[in-house]
Coordinates of C-alpha atoms (C1' of nucleotides) in Angstrom, one line a residue:
Chain A
M1 CA -166.3 -25.1 15.3
A2 CA -169.3 -27.7 15.4
I3 CA -172.8 -26.9 14.0
L4 CA -175.4 -28.3 15.7
F5 CA -178.8 -29.1 14.8
H6 CA -181.7 -31.2 16.2
N7 CA -182.7 -33.5 13.4
T8 CA -186.2 -34.7 13.2
L9 CA -185.3 -38.1 11.9
T10 CA -183.2 -39.0 14.6
K11 CA -184.7 -36.8 17.4
Q12 CA -181.4 -36.1 18.5
T13 CA -179.3 -32.7 18.2
E14 CA -176.4 -33.6 16.4
P15 CA -173.2 -32.2 14.7
F16 CA -173.8 -31.2 11.1
E17 CA -171.4 -32.2 8.2
S18 CA -172.5 -31.4 4.6
I19 CA -172.0 -34.0 2.1
R20 CA -169.7 -31.9 -0.1
R21 CA -167.1 -30.1 2.1
G22 CA -168.2 -26.3 1.9
R23 CA -171.3 -26.7 0.1
V24 CA -175.0 -27.0 1.4
T25 CA -178.2 -28.1 -0.6
M26 CA -181.4 -26.9 1.0
Y27 CA -184.8 -27.9 0.0
G28 CA -187.8 -26.1 1.8
C29 CA -191.6 -26.7 1.2
G30 CA -192.7 -23.4 -0.3
P31 CA -196.5 -22.1 -0.4
T32 CA -199.6 -23.0 -2.4
V33 CA -200.8 -20.5 -4.4
Y34 CA -204.4 -20.7 -4.0
D35 CA -204.4 -17.6 -1.7
F36 CA -202.0 -15.0 0.1
A37 CA -199.6 -16.3 2.3
H38 CA -200.1 -15.8 6.1
I39 CA -197.6 -15.1 8.6
G40 CA -197.0 -18.6 9.9
N41 CA -196.2 -19.7 6.3
F42 CA -193.9 -16.9 6.3
R43 CA -192.4 -17.8 9.7
S44 CA -191.2 -21.0 8.2
F45 CA -190.2 -19.5 4.9
L46 CA -188.1 -17.1 7.0
F47 CA -186.5 -20.0 8.9
A48 CA -185.1 -21.4 5.8
D49 CA -184.2 -18.1 4.5
L50 CA -182.1 -17.6 7.8
L51 CA -180.6 -21.0 7.7
R52 CA -179.2 -20.3 4.2
R53 CA -177.9 -16.8 5.1
Y54 CA -176.2 -18.3 8.4
F55 CA -174.4 -20.9 6.1
E56 CA -173.4 -18.0 3.6
F57 CA -172.4 -16.0 6.7
M58 CA -170.3 -19.3 7.7
G59 CA -168.6 -19.1 4.5
Y60 CA -170.7 -22.1 2.7
D61 CA -171.6 -22.3 -0.9
V62 CA -175.4 -22.5 -0.9
R63 CA -177.9 -23.7 -2.9
Q64 CA -181.5 -23.2 -1.8
V65 CA -184.4 -24.5 -3.7
M66 CA -188.2 -24.2 -2.6
N67 CA -191.1 -25.2 -4.5
I68 CA -194.7 -23.4 -5.3
T69 CA -197.6 -25.7 -5.5
D70 CA -199.5 -24.5 -8.4
V71 CA -201.4 -27.6 -9.0
G72 CA -204.8 -27.7 -7.7
H73 CA -205.2 -30.4 -5.4
M74 CA -208.3 -31.3 -3.7
T75 CA -209.9 -30.1 -0.9
D76 CA -211.1 -33.5 0.4
D77 CA -208.1 -35.7 0.0
Q78 CA -208.4 -36.9 3.4
V79 CA -211.9 -38.4 3.1
A80 CA -210.9 -40.3 0.0
D81 CA -207.7 -39.5 -2.2
G82 CA -208.8 -36.9 -5.2
A83 CA -212.1 -36.5 -3.8
G84 CA -213.9 -33.0 -3.3
E85 CA -213.5 -29.8 -5.1
D86 CA -210.2 -28.6 -6.7
K87 CA -208.6 -25.9 -4.5
M88 CA -207.7 -23.9 -7.6
Q89 CA -211.6 -23.7 -8.4
V90 CA -212.5 -22.8 -4.7
A91 CA -209.6 -20.1 -5.5
A92 CA -211.3 -18.8 -8.8
R93 CA -214.9 -18.6 -6.8
K94 CA -213.2 -16.8 -4.1
L95 CA -211.5 -14.2 -6.5
K96 CA -214.5 -13.8 -8.4
E97 CA -216.5 -12.9 -5.1
A98 CA -213.4 -10.6 -4.4
K99 CA -213.7 -8.9 -7.7
K100 CA -217.0 -8.4 -7.3
S101 CA -216.7 -6.8 -3.6
G102 CA -213.7 -4.7 -4.6
G103 CA -211.3 -6.9 -2.3
V104 CA -209.2 -7.5 -5.2
E105 CA -208.4 -4.8 -7.7
A106 CA -210.2 -5.3 -11.0
G107 CA -208.2 -6.8 -13.7
A108 CA -205.7 -8.3 -11.5
V109 CA -206.8 -11.7 -12.8
E110 CA -208.5 -11.7 -16.0
N111 CA -210.1 -14.8 -16.2
P112 CA -210.3 -16.6 -12.4
D113 CA -211.5 -19.6 -14.5
D114 CA -208.1 -19.9 -15.6
P115 CA -206.2 -22.0 -12.9
Y116 CA -202.8 -20.4 -14.6
Q117 CA -204.0 -17.1 -14.0
V118 CA -204.9 -17.5 -10.4
A119 CA -201.5 -19.5 -9.7
A120 CA -199.8 -16.7 -11.6
Y121 CA -201.7 -13.9 -9.4
Y122 CA -201.0 -15.5 -5.8
T123 CA -197.5 -16.3 -7.0
D124 CA -196.4 -12.8 -7.9
A125 CA -198.3 -11.8 -4.3
F126 CA -196.2 -14.6 -2.5
L127 CA -192.7 -13.0 -4.4
E128 CA -193.8 -9.5 -3.7
D129 CA -194.2 -10.4 0.0
G130 CA -191.2 -12.6 0.2
R131 CA -189.0 -9.8 -1.0
K132 CA -190.4 -7.4 1.4
L133 CA -189.4 -9.6 4.2
G134 CA -186.0 -10.0 2.7
L135 CA -186.5 -13.7 1.7
K136 CA -183.2 -14.0 -0.7
V137 CA -184.6 -16.9 -2.6
A138 CA -187.6 -14.8 -3.7
F139 CA -185.1 -12.7 -5.6
E140 CA -183.9 -15.8 -7.6
Y141 CA -187.4 -16.8 -9.1
P142 CA -187.5 -18.0 -11.3
R143 CA -184.2 -20.1 -10.7
N144 CA -184.2 -21.9 -7.1
I145 CA -188.2 -21.2 -6.8
L146 CA -189.9 -23.9 -8.8
R147 CA -193.4 -24.5 -9.7
A148 CA -195.0 -27.9 -9.8
T149 CA -196.8 -27.3 -13.0
Q150 CA -193.5 -26.8 -14.7
H151 CA -192.3 -30.0 -13.5
I152 CA -194.8 -32.8 -14.5
D153 CA -192.0 -34.5 -16.6
D154 CA -189.9 -35.1 -13.6
M155 CA -192.9 -36.3 -11.4
L156 CA -193.9 -38.7 -13.9
G157 CA -190.3 -40.2 -14.7
L158 CA -190.1 -40.5 -11.0
I159 CA -193.6 -42.5 -10.7
E160 CA -192.5 -44.5 -13.8
R161 CA -189.4 -45.8 -11.7
L162 CA -191.3 -46.4 -8.7
V163 CA -193.9 -48.4 -10.7
R164 CA -191.2 -50.3 -12.4
N165 CA -189.1 -51.1 -9.3
G166 CA -192.2 -52.3 -7.2
H167 CA -192.9 -49.3 -4.9
A168 CA -195.8 -48.3 -6.7
Y169 CA -198.8 -50.0 -8.3
V170 CA -201.9 -49.4 -10.4
A171 CA -204.9 -50.1 -8.6
E172 CA -208.1 -51.3 -10.1
D173 CA -209.4 -47.7 -10.2
G174 CA -206.6 -46.7 -12.4
V175 CA -205.0 -44.5 -9.8
V176 CA -201.2 -45.0 -9.1
Y177 CA -200.4 -45.6 -5.4
Y178 CA -197.1 -46.1 -3.4
S179 CA -197.0 -49.0 -1.5
V180 CA -196.0 -48.1 1.9
E181 CA -195.2 -51.8 3.1
S182 CA -192.9 -51.7 0.0
F183 CA -190.5 -49.5 2.0
P184 CA -189.7 -50.7 5.7
E185 CA -188.8 -47.3 7.0
Y186 CA -192.0 -45.7 6.1
G187 CA -192.9 -44.0 9.5
R188 CA -189.4 -43.4 10.7
L189 CA -189.6 -39.8 10.2
S190 CA -192.9 -39.2 12.3
G191 CA -192.7 -42.1 15.0
N192 CA -195.5 -43.7 13.2
T193 CA -195.5 -47.4 12.4
L194 CA -198.0 -48.9 9.8
D195 CA -199.6 -50.8 12.3
M196 CA -200.4 -47.9 14.0
L197 CA -201.7 -46.0 11.2
R198 CA -204.0 -48.9 10.0
E199 CA -205.6 -48.7 13.1
G200 CA -205.8 -45.0 13.3
S201 CA -207.4 -44.6 10.1
G202 CA -210.4 -46.5 11.4
G203 CA -213.7 -44.3 10.6
R204 CA -212.0 -41.6 9.3
V205 CA -211.4 -42.5 5.7
M206 CA -213.8 -44.0 3.2
E207 CA -214.0 -47.5 3.3
E208 CA -214.8 -48.1 -0.5
D209 CA -212.2 -45.9 -1.6
Q210 CA -209.9 -47.6 0.8
A211 CA -210.8 -51.3 -0.7
K212 CA -208.7 -50.4 -3.7
K213 CA -205.6 -49.9 -1.9
R214 CA -203.3 -52.3 -0.5
H215 CA -202.7 -50.4 2.7
P216 CA -205.0 -47.6 4.0
S217 CA -201.7 -45.5 4.3
D218 CA -200.7 -46.0 0.6
F219 CA -200.9 -42.8 -0.6
M220 CA -201.6 -41.3 -4.6
L221 CA -199.2 -40.5 -7.0
W222 CA -201.1 -39.7 -10.3
K223 CA -204.8 -39.9 -10.4
P224 CA -206.3 -40.3 -13.9
D225 CA -209.2 -37.7 -14.2
P226 CA -210.0 -36.1 -17.7
A227 CA -212.5 -34.2 -16.1
H228 CA -209.9 -32.0 -13.9
V229 CA -209.4 -28.7 -14.2
M230 CA -205.6 -28.8 -14.6
K231 CA -204.7 -32.0 -16.4
W232 CA -201.6 -33.7 -18.1
K233 CA -201.1 -36.6 -20.4
S234 CA -199.4 -39.7 -18.7
P235 CA -199.0 -43.5 -19.3
W236 CA -201.8 -43.8 -16.7
G237 CA -204.2 -41.6 -18.5
E238 CA -204.9 -38.0 -18.3
G239 CA -205.0 -36.5 -15.0
Y240 CA -202.9 -34.9 -12.3
P241 CA -200.2 -35.8 -9.7
G242 CA -200.5 -36.5 -6.3
W243 CA -199.1 -33.7 -3.8
H244 CA -196.3 -35.2 -2.2
I245 CA -194.9 -36.2 -5.7
E246 CA -193.6 -32.5 -6.8
C247 CA -191.2 -32.1 -3.8
S248 CA -189.3 -35.3 -4.3
A249 CA -189.3 -34.9 -8.2
M250 CA -187.9 -30.9 -8.1
A251 CA -185.7 -31.3 -5.0
M252 CA -183.8 -34.6 -6.8
R253 CA -183.9 -32.8 -10.1
E254 CA -182.6 -29.5 -8.5
L255 CA -180.0 -30.9 -5.9
G256 CA -179.5 -34.6 -6.5
D257 CA -180.8 -37.6 -4.9
V258 CA -179.4 -37.1 -1.5
I259 CA -179.6 -33.6 -0.1
D260 CA -178.1 -31.7 3.0
I261 CA -181.2 -30.3 4.8
H262 CA -185.0 -30.5 4.1
T263 CA -187.0 -27.9 6.1
G264 CA -190.8 -26.9 6.6
G265 CA -193.5 -26.6 9.3
E266 CA -193.9 -29.1 11.8
D267 CA -197.3 -30.0 10.4
L268 CA -195.6 -31.4 7.3
I269 CA -193.5 -33.9 9.1
F270 CA -196.4 -36.3 8.7
P271 CA -197.8 -37.4 6.2
H272 CA -195.9 -34.9 3.6
H273 CA -192.1 -35.3 4.2
E274 CA -192.7 -39.0 5.4
C275 CA -194.2 -39.7 1.9
E276 CA -191.2 -37.7 0.4
I277 CA -188.6 -40.0 1.8
A278 CA -190.5 -43.0 0.7
Q279 CA -190.7 -41.9 -2.8
S280 CA -187.3 -40.1 -3.1
R281 CA -185.7 -43.2 -1.6
G282 CA -187.9 -45.9 -3.5
G283 CA -186.6 -43.8 -6.5
S284 CA -183.2 -43.4 -6.1
G285 CA -182.2 -46.5 -3.9
E286 CA -180.2 -44.3 -1.6
T287 CA -180.1 -44.7 2.2
A288 CA -181.2 -41.1 2.9
F289 CA -183.3 -38.6 1.0
A290 CA -182.3 -35.3 3.1
R291 CA -179.5 -36.1 6.0
V292 CA -180.9 -33.4 8.2
W293 CA -184.7 -32.7 8.5
L294 CA -185.6 -29.5 10.5
H295 CA -189.5 -28.4 11.5
V296 CA -190.5 -25.2 12.2
R297 CA -193.0 -25.0 15.5
F298 CA -196.3 -23.4 14.7
L299 CA -197.1 -19.9 15.4
L300 CA -199.8 -18.4 17.6
V301 CA -201.6 -15.2 17.4
E302 CA -202.0 -13.5 20.7
G303 CA -201.7 -17.3 22.6
E304 CA -204.4 -18.9 20.4
K305 CA -204.1 -20.6 17.0
M306 CA -204.6 -18.9 14.1
S307 CA -207.9 -19.5 12.6
K308 CA -210.2 -17.3 10.2
R309 CA -212.8 -18.0 12.6
L310 CA -211.4 -16.1 15.6
G311 CA -210.5 -13.3 13.3
N312 CA -206.7 -13.8 14.2
F313 CA -205.6 -14.6 10.8
F314 CA -203.4 -12.5 9.2
T315 CA -201.5 -12.6 5.6
V316 CA -198.2 -10.8 5.4
R317 CA -199.7 -7.5 3.8
D318 CA -202.5 -7.6 6.6
V319 CA -199.6 -6.9 9.1
L320 CA -197.9 -4.5 7.0
Q321 CA -201.0 -2.5 6.2
G322 CA -201.5 -2.3 9.9
K323 CA -204.4 -4.6 10.5
V324 CA -202.9 -5.7 13.6
T325 CA -200.9 -2.6 15.3
G326 CA -203.3 0.1 13.8
R327 CA -200.6 1.7 12.0
P328 CA -198.5 0.8 9.1
V329 CA -195.6 -1.8 9.8
H330 CA -192.3 -1.9 8.1
P331 CA -191.2 -5.0 6.4
A332 CA -187.9 -5.1 8.6
V333 CA -190.1 -5.1 11.8
L334 CA -192.1 -8.2 10.7
R335 CA -188.9 -9.8 9.6
Y336 CA -187.6 -9.3 12.8
E337 CA -190.5 -10.4 14.8
L338 CA -190.8 -13.9 12.9
I339 CA -187.2 -14.8 13.1
K340 CA -186.4 -13.6 16.5
S341 CA -187.6 -16.5 18.7
H342 CA -186.0 -20.2 18.4
Y343 CA -187.8 -22.3 15.5
R344 CA -188.5 -25.0 17.8
A345 CA -190.8 -23.3 20.3
N346 CA -193.9 -22.1 19.7
M347 CA -193.7 -18.4 18.5
N348 CA -196.7 -16.0 20.0
F349 CA -197.3 -13.4 17.5
T350 CA -198.9 -10.2 19.2
A351 CA -199.4 -6.4 18.5
K352 CA -197.1 -5.7 21.5
G353 CA -194.2 -8.0 20.2
L354 CA -194.6 -5.9 17.0
V355 CA -194.1 -2.8 18.6
D356 CA -191.5 -4.3 20.5
S357 CA -189.5 -5.5 17.4
A358 CA -189.9 -2.0 16.0
G359 CA -188.1 -0.5 19.0
N360 CA -185.1 -2.9 18.5
V361 CA -185.2 -2.7 14.5
L362 CA -185.1 1.0 15.2
K363 CA -182.2 0.8 17.7
L364 CA -180.2 -1.4 15.3
N365 CA -180.8 1.0 12.5
R366 CA -179.9 4.3 14.3
F367 CA -176.7 2.4 15.9
V368 CA -175.6 1.6 12.2
R369 CA -176.7 4.8 10.7
Q370 CA -174.4 6.6 13.4
L371 CA -171.3 4.4 12.7
E372 CA -171.9 5.3 9.1
E373 CA -171.8 9.2 9.8
E374 CA -168.8 8.6 12.0
T375 CA -166.9 6.5 9.4
G376 CA -168.2 8.0 6.0
G377 CA -169.2 4.5 5.4
A378 CA -166.0 2.8 5.1
S379 CA -166.0 -0.1 7.2
V380 CA -163.2 -2.4 8.4
E381 CA -163.9 -6.3 7.7
A382 CA -164.0 -7.3 11.2
D383 CA -161.7 -10.2 12.6
A384 CA -163.8 -13.5 13.0
S385 CA -162.2 -13.1 16.6
H386 CA -164.5 -10.1 17.3
P387 CA -166.3 -11.0 20.6
V388 CA -169.9 -9.9 19.1
L389 CA -169.1 -12.0 15.8
R390 CA -167.9 -14.6 17.8
E391 CA -171.0 -15.0 20.1
F392 CA -172.9 -14.6 17.5
R393 CA -171.7 -17.2 15.4
E394 CA -171.2 -19.5 18.5
A395 CA -175.3 -18.9 19.2
L396 CA -176.6 -19.7 15.5
S397 CA -174.4 -22.7 15.2
D398 CA -176.0 -24.3 18.2
D399 CA -179.4 -25.4 16.4
L400 CA -179.8 -21.8 14.9
N401 CA -180.4 -20.1 18.3
V402 CA -181.2 -16.4 16.7
A403 CA -182.3 -15.2 20.2
G404 CA -178.8 -16.1 21.4
G405 CA -177.3 -14.2 18.8
L406 CA -179.4 -11.3 19.2
A407 CA -178.5 -11.3 22.8
A408 CA -175.1 -10.8 21.9
V409 CA -175.6 -7.9 19.6
L410 CA -178.4 -5.7 21.3
P411 CA -176.4 -5.0 24.4
W412 CA -173.5 -4.2 22.5
S413 CA -175.3 -1.8 20.1
N414 CA -176.3 0.2 23.1
K415 CA -173.0 1.3 23.7
K416 CA -170.4 3.7 21.8
P417 CA -167.9 1.3 20.2
K418 CA -164.2 2.2 20.5
D419 CA -163.3 1.5 16.9
A420 CA -166.2 2.8 14.7
R421 CA -164.9 1.3 11.6
E422 CA -164.9 -2.1 12.9
A423 CA -168.1 -2.0 14.6
L424 CA -169.4 -1.0 11.2
G425 CA -167.9 -4.2 9.7
V426 CA -169.3 -6.3 12.5
C427 CA -172.8 -4.8 11.8
R428 CA -172.6 -5.3 8.4
S429 CA -171.4 -9.1 8.7
I430 CA -174.2 -9.8 11.5
N431 CA -176.7 -7.8 8.9
R432 CA -176.1 -10.6 6.1
V433 CA -177.9 -13.2 8.4
L434 CA -180.4 -10.7 10.3
G435 CA -181.0 -8.6 7.0
V436 CA -182.7 -5.9 9.3
A437 CA -180.5 -3.0 10.1
P438 CA -180.8 -2.1 7.1
L439 CA -183.1 -4.0 4.8
E440 CA -179.8 -4.7 2.6
P441 CA -179.7 -2.4 -0.6
T442 CA -178.5 -5.2 -2.8
T443 CA -181.8 -7.1 -2.0
F444 CA -183.8 -3.9 -1.8
P445 CA -183.0 -1.8 -4.8
Q446 CA -185.7 0.2 -4.6
G447 CA -189.2 0.7 -3.1
V448 CA -188.4 0.4 0.4
E449 CA -187.9 3.9 2.1
Q450 CA -185.0 4.4 4.4
F451 CA -185.8 3.7 8.1
G452 CA -188.1 6.0 9.5
I453 CA -186.5 9.2 7.4
V454 CA -189.5 11.6 6.5
H455 CA -189.3 13.5 3.5
D456 CA -192.8 14.3 3.4
P457 CA -192.8 18.2 2.8
A458 CA -196.4 19.1 4.6
I459 CA -194.8 17.0 7.7
L460 CA -191.5 18.8 7.8
E461 CA -193.6 22.2 7.4
T462 CA -195.5 21.4 10.4
C463 CA -192.0 20.7 12.2
R464 CA -191.0 24.4 11.3
A465 CA -194.3 25.6 12.4
I466 CA -193.7 23.9 15.9
D467 CA -190.2 25.8 15.8
A468 CA -191.9 28.9 15.3
A469 CA -194.6 28.7 17.9
R470 CA -192.2 27.6 20.2
A471 CA -189.9 30.7 19.7
D472 CA -192.9 32.8 20.4
R473 CA -193.7 30.7 23.5
D474 CA -197.1 29.9 22.0
F475 CA -196.8 26.6 23.7
Q476 CA -200.5 25.7 23.2
T477 CA -200.1 26.0 19.0
A478 CA -197.0 23.9 19.5
D479 CA -198.7 21.2 21.5
E480 CA -201.4 21.1 19.6
L481 CA -199.5 20.6 16.1
R482 CA -197.2 18.3 17.9
R483 CA -200.3 16.3 19.2
R484 CA -201.4 15.9 15.4
L485 CA -198.1 14.6 14.2
V486 CA -198.1 11.7 16.9
E487 CA -201.7 11.0 15.7
Q488 CA -200.3 10.5 12.6
G489 CA -197.9 7.9 13.6
F490 CA -194.5 10.1 14.0
Q491 CA -192.2 10.1 16.8
V492 CA -191.9 13.8 17.4
Q493 CA -188.8 15.3 19.3
T494 CA -188.7 18.8 19.9
S495 CA -185.3 20.4 21.4
R496 CA -183.4 23.6 21.0
D497 CA -181.9 22.4 17.8
G498 CA -185.4 22.0 16.3
T499 CA -188.1 19.7 16.0
S500 CA -187.4 16.4 14.1
V501 CA -189.7 13.6 13.4
Q502 CA -189.4 9.7 12.8
Q503 CA -191.8 7.3 11.2
Q504 CA -192.9 5.0 13.9
L505 CA -191.8 1.3 12.4
A506 CA -195.1 -0.3 13.7
Chain B
rG1 C1' -204.9 -43.6 23.3
rG2 C1' -199.5 -43.2 20.2
rC3 C1' -195.3 -40.0 18.5
rG4 C1' -192.7 -35.1 19.2
rC5 C1' -191.1 -30.2 20.7
rC6 C1' -191.6 -26.5 24.4
rG7 C1' -192.2 -24.2 29.9
rU8 C1' -186.6 -18.6 33.0
rA9 C1' -189.9 -11.6 35.8
rG10 C1' -196.3 -8.3 33.1
rC11 C1' -194.2 -9.8 27.9
rC12 C1' -190.0 -11.4 24.3
rA13 C1' -185.8 -13.9 25.9
rA14 C1' -180.0 -15.5 27.3
rG15 C1' -178.2 -19.1 30.0
rC16 C1' -175.4 -26.1 28.0
rG17 C1' -173.1 -28.2 36.3
rG18 C1' -169.7 -23.3 39.8
rC19 C1' -168.9 -15.4 39.9
rU20 C1' -174.6 -11.2 43.1
rA21 C1' -179.6 -15.7 36.7
rA22 C1' -177.6 -11.5 30.4
rG23 C1' -180.5 -8.1 27.3
rG24 C1' -184.9 -5.7 25.2
rC25 C1' -190.2 -3.9 25.9
rA26 C1' -193.3 -2.3 29.8
rG27 C1' -193.4 -0.5 35.1
rC28 C1' -191.4 2.4 38.7
rG29 C1' -188.0 6.5 41.1
rG30 C1' -184.5 10.5 39.3
rA31 C1' -181.9 14.0 35.9
rU32 C1' -183.4 16.8 31.5
rU33 C1' -187.7 19.6 29.4
rG34 C1' -192.3 25.1 29.2
rC35 C1' -194.9 20.4 29.2
rA36 C1' -193.6 16.2 26.6
rA37 C1' -190.9 13.0 23.6
rA38 C1' -186.0 11.2 23.0
rU39 C1' -181.6 10.5 26.0
rC40 C1' -179.0 9.5 30.5
rC41 C1' -179.0 7.3 35.9
rG42 C1' -181.0 3.7 39.3
rC43 C1' -185.0 -0.4 40.7
rC44 C1' -187.3 -4.5 39.2
rA45 C1' -187.1 -13.0 38.9
rU46 C1' -184.1 -18.1 42.6
rC47 C1' -185.7 -20.3 37.0
rC48 C1' -194.0 -25.2 36.5
rC49 C1' -194.0 -29.2 40.4
rC50 C1' -192.1 -33.3 43.3
rG51 C1' -188.2 -36.5 43.9
rG52 C1' -183.0 -38.0 42.6
rU53 C1' -177.4 -37.5 41.3
rU54 C1' -173.6 -34.0 43.1
rC55 C1' -169.6 -30.3 47.5
rG56 C1' -172.6 -27.3 44.2
rA57 C1' -178.2 -27.8 39.5
rA58 C1' -182.4 -23.2 35.8
rU59 C1' -178.8 -26.4 33.8
rC60 C1' -178.1 -33.9 34.4
rC61 C1' -181.7 -38.2 35.7
rG62 C1' -186.8 -40.1 36.9
rG63 C1' -191.8 -39.0 37.6
rG64 C1' -195.8 -35.3 37.3
rC65 C1' -198.6 -30.8 35.6
rG66 C1' -199.2 -27.1 31.5
rG67 C1' -199.1 -25.4 26.4
rC68 C1' -198.2 -26.5 21.4
rG69 C1' -198.3 -29.7 16.9
rC70 C1' -198.6 -34.3 14.4
rC71 C1' -201.3 -39.2 13.9
rU72 C1' -206.8 -36.2 8.4
rC73 C1' -205.8 -30.9 3.9
rC74 C1' -202.3 -27.3 6.6
rA75 C1' -195.9 -23.6 7.2

RNA sequence: GGCGCCGUAGCCAAGCGGCUAAGGCAGCGGAUUGCAAAUCCGCCAUCCCCGGUUCGAAUCCGGGCGGCGCCUCCA
């Protein structure tokens, strides 16, 4: 069966064929660690995760690599390459403020002026969030998640090659620039042309800075700057790398000169990915860097662009702690919410959507739990021709149509299956991709409670009190106790068999 | 102004030229219940607009309109 993807590079939906049969190499742009990652970032990371799980589900041997940008790039790079304030310093200042106001636990970062400590703090936070949301690659750190600061040598090697073969030059200010005019295909990915870029740059960049470049779109590979907080020795003086070079250097180091798939948010198409292609191909001489480029659309929050000003800017921890719904959200619910719609359509993140997702996640888990009880947990490997598996596979094979896949699973899970063991096998197969029912025990060894099952003795005692009151026909007391449990975020079921509660997942 | 993606019910969303347009949430009616919740049964859209191709289009083509992104750091 054909696997189809909409390739940004060709602007067409085309059949996928990996470079090496049965193997896929994937590179995805990861987070910068100057702050906590937000849900928009995670939509993109989860897309890469889903893609990787899909290929594994299809029997491919997958190697997925992601970067962590822990080099402090500059706040005003757009005005003049390397201008403004170092983002690590901004992060340090914010951390100090947060420590004062108690926003960050004291001692979390001993010395905020040490950029490596700041980076380590936010890297840990990212990994923690990623693991909660079932991001497989987050469990492989430090393998497969590479930090830019650990790969300066790879970057220097690539820059050297680019200078040597004429794709890069040292300008009179000592900065090493990539010459976009040396690479005829610059602009192919984004649909830009050098002429258009030249015009478009008018009035937006500082003339004096541009004068040192051969073309306004030439971008920085290395900037000598001994005063910079994070700096490394190089043939062009002590300084720091440009922000595009890390991805090229690390992807090629880990995955080879040509990779199968490169992913990222749609905003990265230009300039970041355009520049990556230019650097990588300039260095390798290959006719491609990534054969397929996949880009995730932006996420909106309640119909609006997420911004700190509008107050609709949410980190993963904000959502999990209940900042959106008013009660804690189970990580599987957030995972489901962020993967349920097609990656090439804008998704609208809403409190209502989260609650809806919680309903579906609960339903799927209930279904799996029932099957486990019925079979004692013994599943039968489901035949690939099973209608649900087939539909699921076909939907995902069509440009990773998760919604279509869910459309096959949800109606099916509403009905009692004929063969429970086979059904359980189907669920387990599908869950290797979705990762929500349940959150896989292999990837969540500890720390995440079973879905909705309540162990709190005080709560269970209240349930017994309700039973007692109802037995006495003291309905006023029973109703009052029930009302309190509901207020605390529990779903309460009273029946002849006694009162039981389930934790709301969102 | 240039490049690209998207547009199916209140919300999410399937659909890839042909049975009465999946499914979920919400809503409504009913069963059940001390009352609820949960559960079960039933109801709930002609597919952004216009034109074309076709025996037949939500599905293909052309033109609009709308949303979003990029062209400047950003998933």
